[in-house]
Amino acid sequence: MKIALLRQASLLMLPAMLPVSALAANAASNTMVVSAAPSASGLSELDTPAAVSVVSGEDMRHAAPRVNLSENLSSVPGLQIQNRQNYAQDLQISVRGFGSRSTFGLRGIRMYVDGIPATMPDGQGQTSNIDIGSIDHIDVLRGPFSALYGNSSGGVINVETESGQQPTTLEASSWYGSYGSWRNSVKASGATGDGTQAGDVNYTVSASRFTTHGFRDHSSAQKNLGNAKLGVRIDDVSTLTLLFNSVHVEAQDPGGLTAEQWKDNPRQVASNVTLYDARKTVDQTQAGLHYQRQMSENDDLSVMMYAGERETTQYQSIPKATQLRAGYPGGVIALSRHYQGIDTRWTHRDALFTIPVTFTGGLDYETMTEKRKGYQNFSGDELGVQGEMRRNERNLMWNLDPYLQTAWQLTDKLSLDAGVRFSTVNFDSNDYYVTDSGNRRYHRWLPAAALNYAIDNSWNAYVSAGRGFETPTLNELSYRAADQAGLNLNLQPATSETVELGSKKRIGNGLLTAAIFQTDTKNEIVSDSSFEGRTSYKNAGETRRRGLELGLDQQFGESWRFKAAWTLLDARYRSNACGTASCDGNRIPGIARNMAYAGLAYAPDQGWYAGTDVRYLSDIAADDENDVKAPSYTVVGVNSGYKWLVENWTLDLFGRVDNLFDRNYIGSVIVNESNGRYYEPAPGRNYSVGLTVSYAFQ
């Protein structure tokens, strides 16, 4: 009896803040499973009253390099994900326009990998530690309920590693592409028992190495990545999952180009880039422990603990004369970050006046200690080497967030989800170089609610609303305008209010989704200026984002699949963000007004397969004045391969061509780049081949 109850509980285990009203219907549903939060979930994409998309690990790996998330996530509406062709700065990702200002890494959105935040407490995140080769699924949550994940959650991206199953399987994979790019990886997965008996163990362990010369000059990179997930059933009612991840990145930084440089030769770099040998090195190691227990038939406990460290050294292409200015922190950034956290939550299921109801309450605590040093990127007449110290500070930040969520199945067709989070974020800086220390603390109530109505068993409609906020990151606080020393503590957090109306309809073996939304933001944090590698930020008054998202994932026949997505996003300033010039009514830079994707694939279980995809992105403003824009583009990719299944062996050989028609286009922009080097070009037509071999020990 305990085993049966545990199976049911694990299916219905609630994530921290995802809408959960579809509880009873989902247990027997054949719809897609979604887990848009740092834990497993039995919720369906159809029944969840929020804009959420699920991409399986198989889709991420199908005929793909398995290097960047940008390869196969373009089919998600509302998600703008772009490869900078610069591994020193990571991908450029925004959700409904949140995160678009980022000059490197992630901002404004929350990312989790196996329940461990890849976004630090200040809202700064990165994607370099994600192993695509072992992903089970990726969930992308947009809209009001994203705010319930706390600070900087304009959207939420959750990545889950697959759990090992019987039989034990060994896999080796290689990929080779243009510009001297290659990746080799290995993976082992398996389990003892079926996971229901005390002592049963499952595991997935993977390692990979990626190297590229780079599409552009001075853009070579290499990355070593290891990932492990070990699950243990302690007894009939509890499990323990151990997580480990480590990544090492060495990458040159090609920087941006002016419009003239891009048109003349998109592969070139500015002269300072090579003169000062712009580059970055990253080392990150983290571990986590996830304990889950069924306390009773109606109560579940979940405790997630983690800790990690990240070392970053970045050499910037800043002229020597600029580095010598009074108060300037130099041209070398040396960061040492130690982070840890614990998220504890309790879920209770019951009935009140015959109405099924669920309560989830929890407490999330995260902390990060940063040692930030700056050095000159020269020593005497020698450039591109670490010189004298110009900055030395210790920054501490933490957040403490209690939260509560409830779900009510009011009638057979109508359900209500509501939640609230009280978020406290604290910054404390101690400067040992210019003795200009300071601290800030922010508090916000973050409520959200949704009503969902089931028109029939295959068609739902919902309305939701919520409030979120976004504090400045430590990097955004690091610089003041006009070369002033110390932290920019005048920056205020941005606050947003979102309303969304959506509908989802199952059509045969497919799902059609639609959502319209409006987000009004006060004190939007935007780039003030970006000069010689130093970006300062300011609050821009009010902004508004209005949009429409459409998505279709349709399977027909036994082996055909069609995916399409379209996003219309009108994101504008509603007050002056340009200082002396008026930007009221201008588009927010870095955000495309239109995005579209269409993909068709023939993919049987074995034998020949083939596919093609088309991606469109409208022009993007690169500055607040909207004087500079990256042109719109449409690119096409094709792939084909053959999969052999021979006894216990599986061999998958494929080839692909990206940018089939050799378009010359801008892959991403650097917002408000004061030198005029806004553009990060994308590669022309490029080719690759890959082979995956696996053996199952039956």
XYZ file of C-alpha atoms in Angstrom, residues 12 223 268 276 361 420 442 470 481 569 623 664 670:
13
model
C 1.609 14.600 -8.411
C 35.008 23.662 -23.001
C 37.256 40.506 -38.563
C 45.110 43.371 -25.684
C 4.411 26.330 1.369
C 2.464 34.760 -3.191
C 14.971 45.329 -1.268
C 14.140 42.630 -10.778
C 28.611 56.613 -15.240
C 6.194 41.640 -29.249
C 20.327 51.779 -29.061
C 25.105 37.622 -44.216
C 25.458 44.796 -27.993
